[in-house]
Amino acid sequence: MPISSETLVGDRYRLIRQLGQGGMGRVWQGLDEVLGRDVALKELVVPPGLSEEERQELRERSAREARAIARLSHPNVVRVFDVFTGEGGDPWIVMEYVRGVSLHDAIPVPPRRAAEIGLGVLAALQAAHRAGVVHRDVKPGNVMLSDEGRVLLTDFGIATAPGDSSITRTGIMFGSPAFMAPERVHDSRTGPSSDLWSLGATLYTAVEGHSPFERSSPLATLTALVTEPLPPPQHAGVLRPALDGLLQKDPADRISAERAEQLLRAAVAAPLARAPLAIAAPPAIEAAPPVSPPRAVPALVATGRSSRRIPRAALLGGAAVLLIVAVLAGVLLTREPDRPSSPVAQPSTSPATISKAPVSPKVSPSPTPTPRISASPSPAPSGFQLPAGWQMRDDGTGFAVPVPNGWRFGRDSDGRAYWRHPSNGTLLLIDQTRHPKSDPVKDWRNNEAARRSGYRDYARVRLEAVDYWDKAADWEFTYTSSGGAALHVLNRGFVTAPDQAYSIYWSTAAGLWNDQADELQVVITGFRPARS
């Protein structure tokens, strides 16, 4: 019987929708009709062309995953409720349903947040290691961040545990090359220390936006892992001591789990001044405001790097690596450290998000016709009403701007306030100056001439004056980030007083631009300057 939504499996589990699919499995959201609770079901999907022996090997791996998780009862490990055999003899694993987002889709995160996540993953690994279970595939895609604040380690599909016969074939290592410990490449040794290396690579990725030895292919990645020194992290801040200890290539030099916990707790507790936040958004040149002279230092991040996606895995033959991907998904909900401005909209009573399979949008870097963001003839008029689910936010300098609930507040390396969508990366940044330029259009053209070469596949959509406050201009363009993502940007510069001007910088995935036009309009219409 074909498997689809509304199918009843295991005589009690009603499938609702597919959450994700990897090389060997699908993950479904389902309803346990006996207990009336939401569950996640992992279905084994056997690739075509395998022999019966190979099919049985995969079935054993699925049972192995269930046994490994069942050995653990820990708040940082996804729980297993049931295992049953479906039609055709393939097993299903029934697990708790987690509303959240994988770390893979929350990257990049600030060093302090990465340390908090690291403590949760480390606690899960310590519980597993005490039970004799080695995970072997710790990576951002297997770390869930629930909207209740939990950090959970998932996908024990290739874990090893006492009493399990090995299902790894001679000459093949299972795992993800970008997060695999060097000793596993050298001689296939696997132990708790190997999981600690993978934790270090995961946290490195969380703050840097890419894994330390990630290359264009699995073979190139493994070669770099074995032959090249660790690239020093540029954005680790207070996390650096923990990364240095976890990412020692020789297991004998690698720090213990206990020492890793000490260093991660120290990173979480460190004074904020020791961990300046640098956000991995557009290249450094992108956010220099039209209302102030070009800066001598990068405007957003000192390195000009962009957020990068971890490439999906492939099968590396002969020497190689079979990558198994299975994630549950949803949304990360974090507290914002900024403060609401008055008036404050009441939070929406509906859930902030719904769980979904994390999918990187397929977008084109070339500009397409988009809805024009119209200027408000009277910005932030007295009759302006905040939509449900929004709040007026400020950074203490006097302006206020509407921001959707749940967006994360921070400051870039130049101290400018920004808010970022918790899962899709959309960025709202406010810059300001007390020394406005006289002609916003001319200033944008000068900026474009000086900076367009820094944008890969740069394409202007429009650069023109708009009717907004005293005088204003929009610079709208598209480009491709260094990670390959097509982005669409609006940078609106405007003067509100002889000694006050602002820039509203809005950057999002090109494929989301049309869908977010209404949100951008709310931001522009509701902005309130400190002086006008």
Coordinates of C-alpha atoms in Angstrom, one line a residue:
M1 CA 0.0 0.0 0.0
P2 CA 1.4 3.4 -0.9
I3 CA 2.4 5.5 2.1
S4 CA 0.9 9.0 2.2
S5 CA -0.8 11.4 4.6
E6 CA -3.8 10.0 6.4
T7 CA -2.4 6.5 6.1
L8 CA -2.8 4.4 9.2
V9 CA 0.3 2.5 10.1
G10 CA 1.1 0.1 13.0
D11 CA -2.7 -0.1 13.6
R12 CA -2.7 3.1 15.6
Y13 CA -0.6 5.9 14.1
R14 CA -2.3 8.2 11.6
L15 CA 0.2 9.9 9.3
I16 CA -0.4 13.7 9.0
R17 CA 2.4 15.1 6.9
Q18 CA 6.0 14.3 5.8
L19 CA 8.5 16.4 7.7
G20 CA 11.7 15.4 5.9
Q21 CA 13.6 12.7 4.0
G22 CA 17.1 11.5 3.9
G23 CA 19.0 8.9 2.0
M24 CA 17.6 6.0 4.0
G25 CA 14.5 7.3 5.7
R26 CA 11.5 9.6 5.9
V27 CA 10.2 11.4 9.0
W28 CA 6.5 11.9 9.4
Q29 CA 4.4 13.8 11.8
G30 CA 1.6 11.5 13.1
L31 CA -1.1 11.1 15.6
D32 CA -1.2 8.2 18.1
E33 CA -4.9 7.5 17.9
V34 CA -4.8 5.3 21.0
L35 CA -3.2 8.0 23.3
G36 CA -4.3 11.0 21.3
R37 CA -0.8 12.6 21.1
D38 CA 1.4 13.9 18.3
V39 CA 4.3 11.7 17.4
A40 CA 7.1 11.6 14.9
L41 CA 7.6 8.4 12.9
K42 CA 10.8 7.4 11.1
E43 CA 10.2 5.2 8.2
L44 CA 13.0 3.1 6.7
V45 CA 13.2 3.7 3.0
V46 CA 15.4 1.1 1.3
P47 CA 17.1 2.3 -1.9
P48 CA 16.3 0.2 -5.0
G49 CA 18.7 -2.4 -6.3
L50 CA 19.8 -3.7 -2.9
S51 CA 20.2 -7.4 -2.2
E52 CA 18.1 -9.0 0.5
E53 CA 21.2 -9.2 2.7
E54 CA 21.7 -5.5 2.2
R55 CA 18.1 -4.8 3.0
Q56 CA 18.4 -6.8 6.2
E57 CA 21.5 -4.9 7.1
L58 CA 19.5 -1.6 6.9
R59 CA 16.7 -3.1 9.0
E60 CA 19.2 -4.0 11.7
R61 CA 20.5 -0.5 11.7
S62 CA 17.0 0.9 12.2
A63 CA 16.5 -1.5 15.1
R64 CA 19.9 -0.5 16.4
E65 CA 18.9 3.1 16.5
A66 CA 15.7 2.3 18.5
R67 CA 17.7 0.2 21.0
A68 CA 20.4 2.9 21.3
I69 CA 17.8 5.6 22.2
A70 CA 15.8 3.3 24.4
R71 CA 18.9 2.8 26.6
L72 CA 18.8 6.5 27.4
S73 CA 16.3 8.5 29.4
H74 CA 17.6 12.0 29.2
P75 CA 16.0 15.4 28.6
N76 CA 18.5 16.1 25.8
V77 CA 17.7 13.0 23.8
V78 CA 14.6 12.5 21.7
R79 CA 12.5 9.7 23.3
V80 CA 11.4 6.5 21.5
F81 CA 7.9 5.4 22.2
D82 CA 7.5 2.3 20.0
V83 CA 8.9 0.2 17.2
F84 CA 6.8 -1.9 14.8
T85 CA 7.3 -3.7 11.5
G86 CA 5.4 -2.3 8.5
E87 CA 4.3 -3.9 5.3
G88 CA 7.2 -5.4 3.5
G89 CA 9.0 -6.1 6.8
D90 CA 10.7 -2.7 7.2
P91 CA 10.7 -1.2 10.7
W92 CA 9.2 2.1 11.9
I93 CA 10.4 4.0 14.9
V94 CA 7.9 6.1 16.8
M95 CA 9.5 9.0 18.7
E96 CA 8.4 12.2 20.5
Y97 CA 7.3 15.0 18.2
V98 CA 9.5 18.1 18.7
R99 CA 8.4 21.5 17.5
G100 CA 11.7 23.1 16.8
V101 CA 14.4 23.8 14.2
S102 CA 17.6 22.0 13.6
L103 CA 20.8 23.8 14.5
H104 CA 21.7 23.4 10.8
D105 CA 18.9 25.9 10.0
A106 CA 19.6 28.3 12.9
I107 CA 23.3 28.9 11.9
P108 CA 25.0 31.2 12.5
V109 CA 24.5 31.8 16.3
P110 CA 26.4 34.0 18.7
P111 CA 29.2 32.3 20.7
R112 CA 27.3 32.4 24.0
R113 CA 24.3 30.7 22.4
A114 CA 26.5 28.1 20.8
A115 CA 28.0 27.3 24.2
E116 CA 24.5 26.9 25.6
I117 CA 23.6 24.5 22.8
G118 CA 26.9 22.7 23.3
L119 CA 26.1 22.0 26.9
G120 CA 22.9 20.4 25.9
V121 CA 24.5 18.2 23.3
L122 CA 27.3 17.4 25.7
A123 CA 24.9 16.3 28.4
A124 CA 23.2 14.0 25.8
L125 CA 26.6 12.5 24.8
Q126 CA 27.6 12.0 28.4
A127 CA 24.4 10.1 29.1
A128 CA 25.0 8.0 25.9
H129 CA 28.6 7.3 26.7
R130 CA 27.7 6.2 30.2
A131 CA 25.3 3.7 28.6
G132 CA 28.0 2.5 26.3
V133 CA 26.5 4.2 23.2
V134 CA 28.7 6.2 20.8
H135 CA 26.6 8.4 18.5
R136 CA 29.1 8.7 15.6
D137 CA 27.1 11.3 13.7
V138 CA 27.0 14.5 15.8
K139 CA 26.4 17.4 13.4
P140 CA 24.1 20.5 13.2
G141 CA 21.4 18.6 11.3
N142 CA 21.1 16.2 14.2
V143 CA 20.8 18.8 16.9
M144 CA 17.2 20.1 17.5
L145 CA 16.4 23.4 19.2
S146 CA 12.8 23.2 20.4
D147 CA 10.5 26.1 20.8
E148 CA 10.3 25.2 24.5
G149 CA 14.0 25.9 24.9
R150 CA 15.3 22.3 24.9
V151 CA 18.4 21.1 23.0
L152 CA 18.0 17.6 21.8
L153 CA 20.4 15.2 20.1
T154 CA 18.7 13.1 17.4
D155 CA 19.4 10.3 14.8
F156 CA 21.2 7.5 16.5
G157 CA 20.9 5.5 13.3
I158 CA 24.6 4.7 13.1
A159 CA 25.4 4.6 16.8
T160 CA 27.3 1.7 18.4
A161 CA 26.1 0.1 21.6
P162 CA 27.1 -2.9 23.8
G163 CA 25.8 -6.2 22.5
D164 CA 25.2 -4.9 18.9
S165 CA 27.0 -6.8 16.2
S166 CA 28.7 -4.4 13.8
I167 CA 26.8 -3.6 10.7
T168 CA 29.6 -1.5 9.1
R169 CA 31.1 -3.1 6.1
T170 CA 34.8 -3.4 5.7
G171 CA 36.2 -0.4 4.0
I172 CA 33.1 1.8 4.6
M173 CA 32.8 4.4 7.4
F174 CA 29.4 5.8 8.3
G175 CA 29.1 9.4 9.2
S176 CA 29.3 12.9 7.8
P177 CA 32.8 13.8 6.5
A178 CA 32.7 17.5 7.6
F179 CA 32.1 16.4 11.2
M180 CA 34.0 13.1 11.4
A181 CA 36.9 12.7 13.8
P182 CA 40.4 12.3 12.2
E183 CA 41.0 9.0 13.9
R184 CA 38.0 7.5 12.2
V185 CA 39.6 8.3 8.8
H186 CA 43.0 6.9 9.8
D187 CA 42.0 3.6 11.3
S188 CA 38.2 3.6 11.8
R189 CA 38.6 3.9 15.6
T190 CA 35.4 5.1 17.2
G191 CA 34.8 6.0 20.8
P192 CA 33.5 8.7 23.1
S193 CA 36.4 11.0 22.1
S194 CA 35.3 10.8 18.5
D195 CA 31.9 12.2 19.5
L196 CA 33.6 15.1 21.3
W197 CA 35.5 16.0 18.1
S198 CA 32.2 16.0 16.3
L199 CA 30.7 18.2 19.0
G200 CA 33.6 20.7 18.5
A201 CA 33.1 20.7 14.7
T202 CA 29.4 21.3 15.2
L203 CA 30.0 24.3 17.5
Y204 CA 32.7 25.6 15.2
T205 CA 30.1 25.5 12.4
A206 CA 27.5 27.1 14.6
V207 CA 29.6 30.3 15.0
E208 CA 31.6 30.3 11.7
G209 CA 28.8 29.3 9.3
H210 CA 30.9 26.4 7.9
S211 CA 32.6 23.3 9.2
P212 CA 36.4 23.6 9.7
F213 CA 37.4 21.2 7.0
E214 CA 34.4 21.5 4.6
R215 CA 35.5 21.3 1.0
S216 CA 33.7 20.8 -2.4
S217 CA 33.4 17.0 -2.1
P218 CA 33.5 14.3 0.6
L219 CA 36.9 13.1 -0.6
A220 CA 38.4 16.6 -0.5
T221 CA 36.9 17.1 2.9
L222 CA 38.4 13.9 4.3
T223 CA 41.8 14.8 2.7
A224 CA 41.7 18.2 4.4
L225 CA 40.7 16.7 7.7
V226 CA 43.7 14.4 7.7
T227 CA 46.4 16.6 6.1
E228 CA 45.6 20.3 7.0
P229 CA 45.8 22.2 10.3
L230 CA 42.6 23.5 11.9
P231 CA 41.7 26.9 10.5
P232 CA 41.5 29.3 13.4
P233 CA 37.9 30.4 14.0
Q234 CA 37.3 34.1 13.4
H235 CA 34.0 34.5 15.3
A236 CA 34.3 32.1 18.3
G237 CA 34.9 34.7 21.0
V238 CA 34.4 33.2 24.4
L239 CA 33.9 29.8 22.8
R240 CA 37.4 29.6 21.5
P241 CA 39.0 27.7 24.5
A242 CA 36.4 24.9 24.2
L243 CA 36.9 24.7 20.4
D244 CA 40.7 24.5 20.8
G245 CA 40.3 21.7 23.3
L246 CA 37.7 19.6 21.4
L247 CA 39.3 19.9 18.0
Q248 CA 42.6 18.4 18.8
K249 CA 43.4 15.9 16.0
D250 CA 45.1 13.4 18.4
P251 CA 42.5 11.9 20.7
A252 CA 45.2 11.7 23.4
D253 CA 45.4 15.5 23.3
R254 CA 41.6 16.1 23.1
I255 CA 39.9 17.4 26.3
S256 CA 37.6 15.2 28.3
A257 CA 33.9 15.7 28.5
E258 CA 34.2 17.0 32.0
R259 CA 36.8 19.6 30.9
A260 CA 34.6 20.5 27.9
E261 CA 31.7 21.1 30.2
Q262 CA 33.8 23.5 32.4
L263 CA 34.9 25.5 29.3
L264 CA 31.4 25.7 27.9
R265 CA 30.0 26.9 31.2
A266 CA 32.7 29.5 31.4
A267 CA 31.8 30.7 27.9
V268 CA 28.1 31.0 28.9
A269 CA 29.0 32.9 32.1
A270 CA 31.6 35.2 30.6
P271 CA 31.0 39.0 30.6
L272 CA 29.3 40.2 27.5
A273 CA 32.2 42.5 26.7
R274 CA 34.4 39.5 26.1
A275 CA 32.1 38.2 23.4
P276 CA 31.3 41.0 20.9
L277 CA 28.6 39.8 18.5
A278 CA 29.4 39.7 14.8
I279 CA 26.5 38.6 12.6
A280 CA 27.0 36.6 9.5
A281 CA 24.8 38.5 7.2
P282 CA 25.6 40.1 3.8
P283 CA 29.2 41.0 2.9
A284 CA 30.6 43.8 5.0
I285 CA 30.1 46.4 2.4
E286 CA 26.4 45.9 2.2
A287 CA 25.0 47.8 5.1
A288 CA 27.1 50.9 5.1
P289 CA 24.3 53.5 5.3
P290 CA 23.6 56.1 2.7
V291 CA 23.4 58.7 5.4
S292 CA 27.0 58.6 6.6
P293 CA 30.4 58.5 4.9
P294 CA 31.8 55.1 4.0
R295 CA 33.4 53.5 6.9
A296 CA 37.0 52.5 7.1
V297 CA 36.0 49.2 8.7
P298 CA 33.4 46.7 7.4
A299 CA 29.9 47.7 8.1
L300 CA 28.4 44.4 9.3
V301 CA 31.1 41.8 9.9
A302 CA 34.8 42.2 10.0
T303 CA 35.4 39.3 7.6
G304 CA 32.7 40.0 5.1
R305 CA 31.6 36.4 5.3
S306 CA 28.1 35.2 4.6
S307 CA 25.9 32.6 6.2
R308 CA 26.6 29.3 4.5
R309 CA 24.6 26.1 4.3
I310 CA 26.1 22.8 5.1
P311 CA 26.0 20.8 1.8
R312 CA 23.9 17.6 1.8
A313 CA 25.8 14.4 1.9
A314 CA 26.6 11.9 -0.7
L315 CA 28.0 8.4 -0.9
L316 CA 31.8 8.3 -1.1
G317 CA 32.8 5.0 -2.7
G318 CA 35.7 2.7 -1.8
A319 CA 37.3 4.7 1.1
A320 CA 34.2 6.3 1.9
V321 CA 31.4 7.7 3.8
L322 CA 27.7 7.0 3.7
L323 CA 25.8 10.0 5.0
I324 CA 22.4 9.5 6.6
V325 CA 20.2 12.5 7.0
A326 CA 17.0 12.4 9.1
V327 CA 15.8 15.5 10.9
L328 CA 12.6 16.8 12.5
A329 CA 12.0 20.5 12.0
G330 CA 10.1 23.6 13.1
V331 CA 11.2 26.8 14.7
L332 CA 13.7 28.2 17.2
L333 CA 12.1 30.6 19.6
T334 CA 14.5 32.7 21.7
R335 CA 14.1 35.6 24.0
E336 CA 15.0 39.0 22.7
P337 CA 17.4 41.1 24.8
D338 CA 16.0 44.4 23.5
R339 CA 13.1 46.1 25.2
P340 CA 9.6 46.8 23.8
S341 CA 8.7 50.4 23.2
S342 CA 5.3 51.8 24.1
P343 CA 2.8 50.9 22.8
V344 CA 3.3 47.1 22.9
A345 CA 1.1 44.8 20.8
Q346 CA -0.2 41.8 22.6
P347 CA 1.5 38.6 21.4
S348 CA -0.5 36.5 19.0
T349 CA -2.4 33.6 20.6
S350 CA -1.6 31.3 17.7
P351 CA 1.6 29.3 17.6
A352 CA 4.6 31.3 16.5
T353 CA 5.4 28.7 13.9
I354 CA 4.5 25.2 12.7
S355 CA 6.9 22.4 12.3
K356 CA 8.2 21.9 8.9
A357 CA 11.0 20.1 7.1
P358 CA 13.9 22.5 6.8
V359 CA 14.3 23.3 3.1
S360 CA 16.7 25.7 1.6
P361 CA 14.7 27.8 -0.8
K362 CA 15.6 27.5 -4.5
V363 CA 15.9 31.0 -5.7
S364 CA 17.4 32.8 -8.7
P365 CA 20.0 35.5 -8.1
S366 CA 18.6 37.6 -11.0
P367 CA 16.1 40.3 -10.2
T368 CA 12.4 39.7 -11.0
P369 CA 9.5 42.1 -10.9
T370 CA 8.5 42.6 -7.3
P371 CA 5.9 44.6 -5.4
R372 CA 7.1 48.1 -5.0
I373 CA 7.6 49.1 -1.3
S374 CA 5.6 52.3 -1.2
A375 CA 6.5 55.2 1.1
S376 CA 4.1 56.3 3.7
P377 CA 3.1 59.9 3.0
S378 CA 3.1 60.5 6.7
P379 CA 5.5 58.1 8.3
A380 CA 4.3 56.5 11.5
P381 CA 1.1 58.4 11.5
S382 CA -0.9 58.8 14.7
G383 CA -3.4 56.3 13.4
F384 CA -0.8 53.6 12.7
Q385 CA -1.9 50.3 14.2
L386 CA 0.5 47.5 14.9
P387 CA -0.6 44.2 13.3
A388 CA -1.2 41.3 15.7
G389 CA 2.0 39.5 16.5
W390 CA 4.2 42.7 16.3
Q391 CA 5.8 45.0 18.8
M392 CA 7.5 48.4 18.7
R393 CA 11.2 47.9 19.5
D394 CA 14.0 50.2 20.2
D395 CA 17.7 50.1 21.1
G396 CA 17.8 53.0 23.6
T397 CA 18.9 55.7 21.1
G398 CA 15.4 57.1 20.6
F399 CA 14.0 55.5 17.5
A400 CA 11.3 52.8 17.5
V401 CA 10.5 50.3 14.8
P402 CA 7.9 47.6 14.4
V403 CA 9.3 44.1 14.6
P404 CA 7.5 40.7 14.5
N405 CA 7.4 38.8 17.7
G406 CA 10.1 36.2 18.0
W407 CA 12.8 37.9 16.0
R408 CA 16.2 37.9 17.7
F409 CA 17.8 41.1 18.7
G410 CA 21.5 41.8 18.6
R411 CA 24.2 44.4 17.7
D412 CA 26.8 44.0 14.9
S413 CA 30.5 44.7 15.4
D414 CA 29.8 48.5 14.9
G415 CA 27.1 48.5 17.6
R416 CA 24.1 48.9 15.2
A417 CA 20.9 47.3 16.3
Y418 CA 19.4 44.4 14.2
W419 CA 16.6 41.9 14.4
R420 CA 16.8 38.6 12.7
H421 CA 14.0 36.1 11.8
P422 CA 14.7 33.0 14.0
S423 CA 14.7 30.5 11.1
N424 CA 14.8 31.9 7.6
G425 CA 17.6 34.5 8.1
T426 CA 15.7 37.6 7.1
L427 CA 17.6 40.6 8.6
L428 CA 16.4 44.0 9.6
L429 CA 19.2 46.5 10.6
I430 CA 18.8 50.1 11.6
D431 CA 21.7 52.5 11.1
Q432 CA 21.8 56.2 11.9
T433 CA 23.9 59.3 11.8
R434 CA 23.7 62.9 13.2
H435 CA 25.4 64.2 10.0
P436 CA 23.1 63.5 7.0
K437 CA 24.2 63.8 3.4
S438 CA 22.4 66.4 1.4
D439 CA 21.3 64.1 -1.5
P440 CA 20.4 60.5 -0.6
V441 CA 20.1 59.4 -4.3
K442 CA 23.6 60.7 -5.1
D443 CA 25.0 59.1 -2.0
W444 CA 23.5 55.7 -3.0
R445 CA 25.0 56.0 -6.4
N446 CA 28.4 56.7 -5.0
N447 CA 28.0 53.7 -2.7
E448 CA 26.9 51.5 -5.5
A449 CA 29.8 52.5 -7.7
A450 CA 32.3 51.9 -4.9
R451 CA 30.8 48.7 -3.6
R452 CA 29.1 46.7 -6.3
S453 CA 32.2 44.7 -7.1
G454 CA 32.0 43.2 -3.6
Y455 CA 28.7 41.5 -4.4
R456 CA 28.7 38.3 -6.5
D457 CA 26.2 38.4 -9.3
Y458 CA 25.2 42.0 -8.3
A459 CA 22.1 43.3 -10.1
R460 CA 20.4 46.6 -9.4
V461 CA 16.6 46.4 -9.2
R462 CA 16.2 50.2 -8.7
L463 CA 17.9 53.2 -7.2
E464 CA 15.6 56.2 -6.9
A465 CA 14.2 58.9 -4.7
V466 CA 11.1 58.1 -2.7
D467 CA 8.6 60.2 -0.8
Y468 CA 9.4 59.5 2.9
W469 CA 10.1 61.9 5.7
D470 CA 12.1 64.9 4.7
K471 CA 13.9 63.2 1.8
A472 CA 14.8 59.6 1.1
A473 CA 16.1 57.2 -1.5
D474 CA 15.9 53.4 -2.0
W475 CA 18.7 51.2 -3.2
E476 CA 17.3 47.8 -4.1
F477 CA 19.4 45.0 -5.5
T478 CA 20.1 41.3 -5.6
Y479 CA 23.3 39.3 -5.3
T480 CA 24.6 35.8 -4.5
S481 CA 26.2 35.2 -1.1
S482 CA 29.5 33.4 -0.7
G483 CA 27.4 30.4 0.4
G484 CA 25.5 30.4 -2.8
A485 CA 22.2 31.8 -1.5
A486 CA 20.4 34.3 -3.7
L487 CA 19.5 37.4 -1.6
H488 CA 17.3 40.4 -2.2
V489 CA 18.1 43.7 -0.4
L490 CA 16.4 47.0 0.2
N491 CA 18.4 49.8 1.8
R492 CA 16.3 52.9 2.4
G493 CA 18.2 56.0 3.5
F494 CA 16.2 59.0 4.8
V495 CA 16.6 62.2 6.6
T496 CA 14.2 63.1 9.4
A497 CA 15.8 66.3 10.8
P498 CA 18.7 68.6 10.0
D499 CA 20.8 66.6 12.4
Q500 CA 19.3 63.1 12.0
A501 CA 19.1 60.5 9.3
Y502 CA 18.6 56.7 9.2
S503 CA 19.0 53.7 7.1
I504 CA 16.5 50.7 7.1
Y505 CA 18.3 47.7 5.8
W506 CA 16.2 44.7 4.9
S507 CA 17.8 41.5 3.5
T508 CA 16.0 38.2 2.8
A509 CA 16.2 35.2 0.5
A510 CA 15.2 36.2 -3.0
G511 CA 12.5 33.6 -3.1
L512 CA 10.9 35.1 0.0
W513 CA 10.9 38.7 -1.2
N514 CA 7.4 38.9 -2.6
D515 CA 5.9 37.0 0.4
Q516 CA 7.5 39.4 2.8
A517 CA 6.5 42.7 1.1
D518 CA 3.7 43.3 3.5
E519 CA 6.1 42.9 6.5
L520 CA 8.6 45.3 5.0
Q521 CA 5.8 47.8 4.5
V522 CA 4.8 47.6 8.2
V523 CA 8.4 48.3 9.2
I524 CA 8.6 51.3 6.9
T525 CA 5.2 52.7 7.8
G526 CA 5.6 52.3 11.5
F527 CA 9.2 53.6 12.0
R528 CA 9.4 56.4 14.5
P529 CA 12.7 58.5 14.5
A530 CA 14.2 60.1 17.6
R531 CA 14.1 63.5 15.9
S532 CA 11.9 64.9 13.2

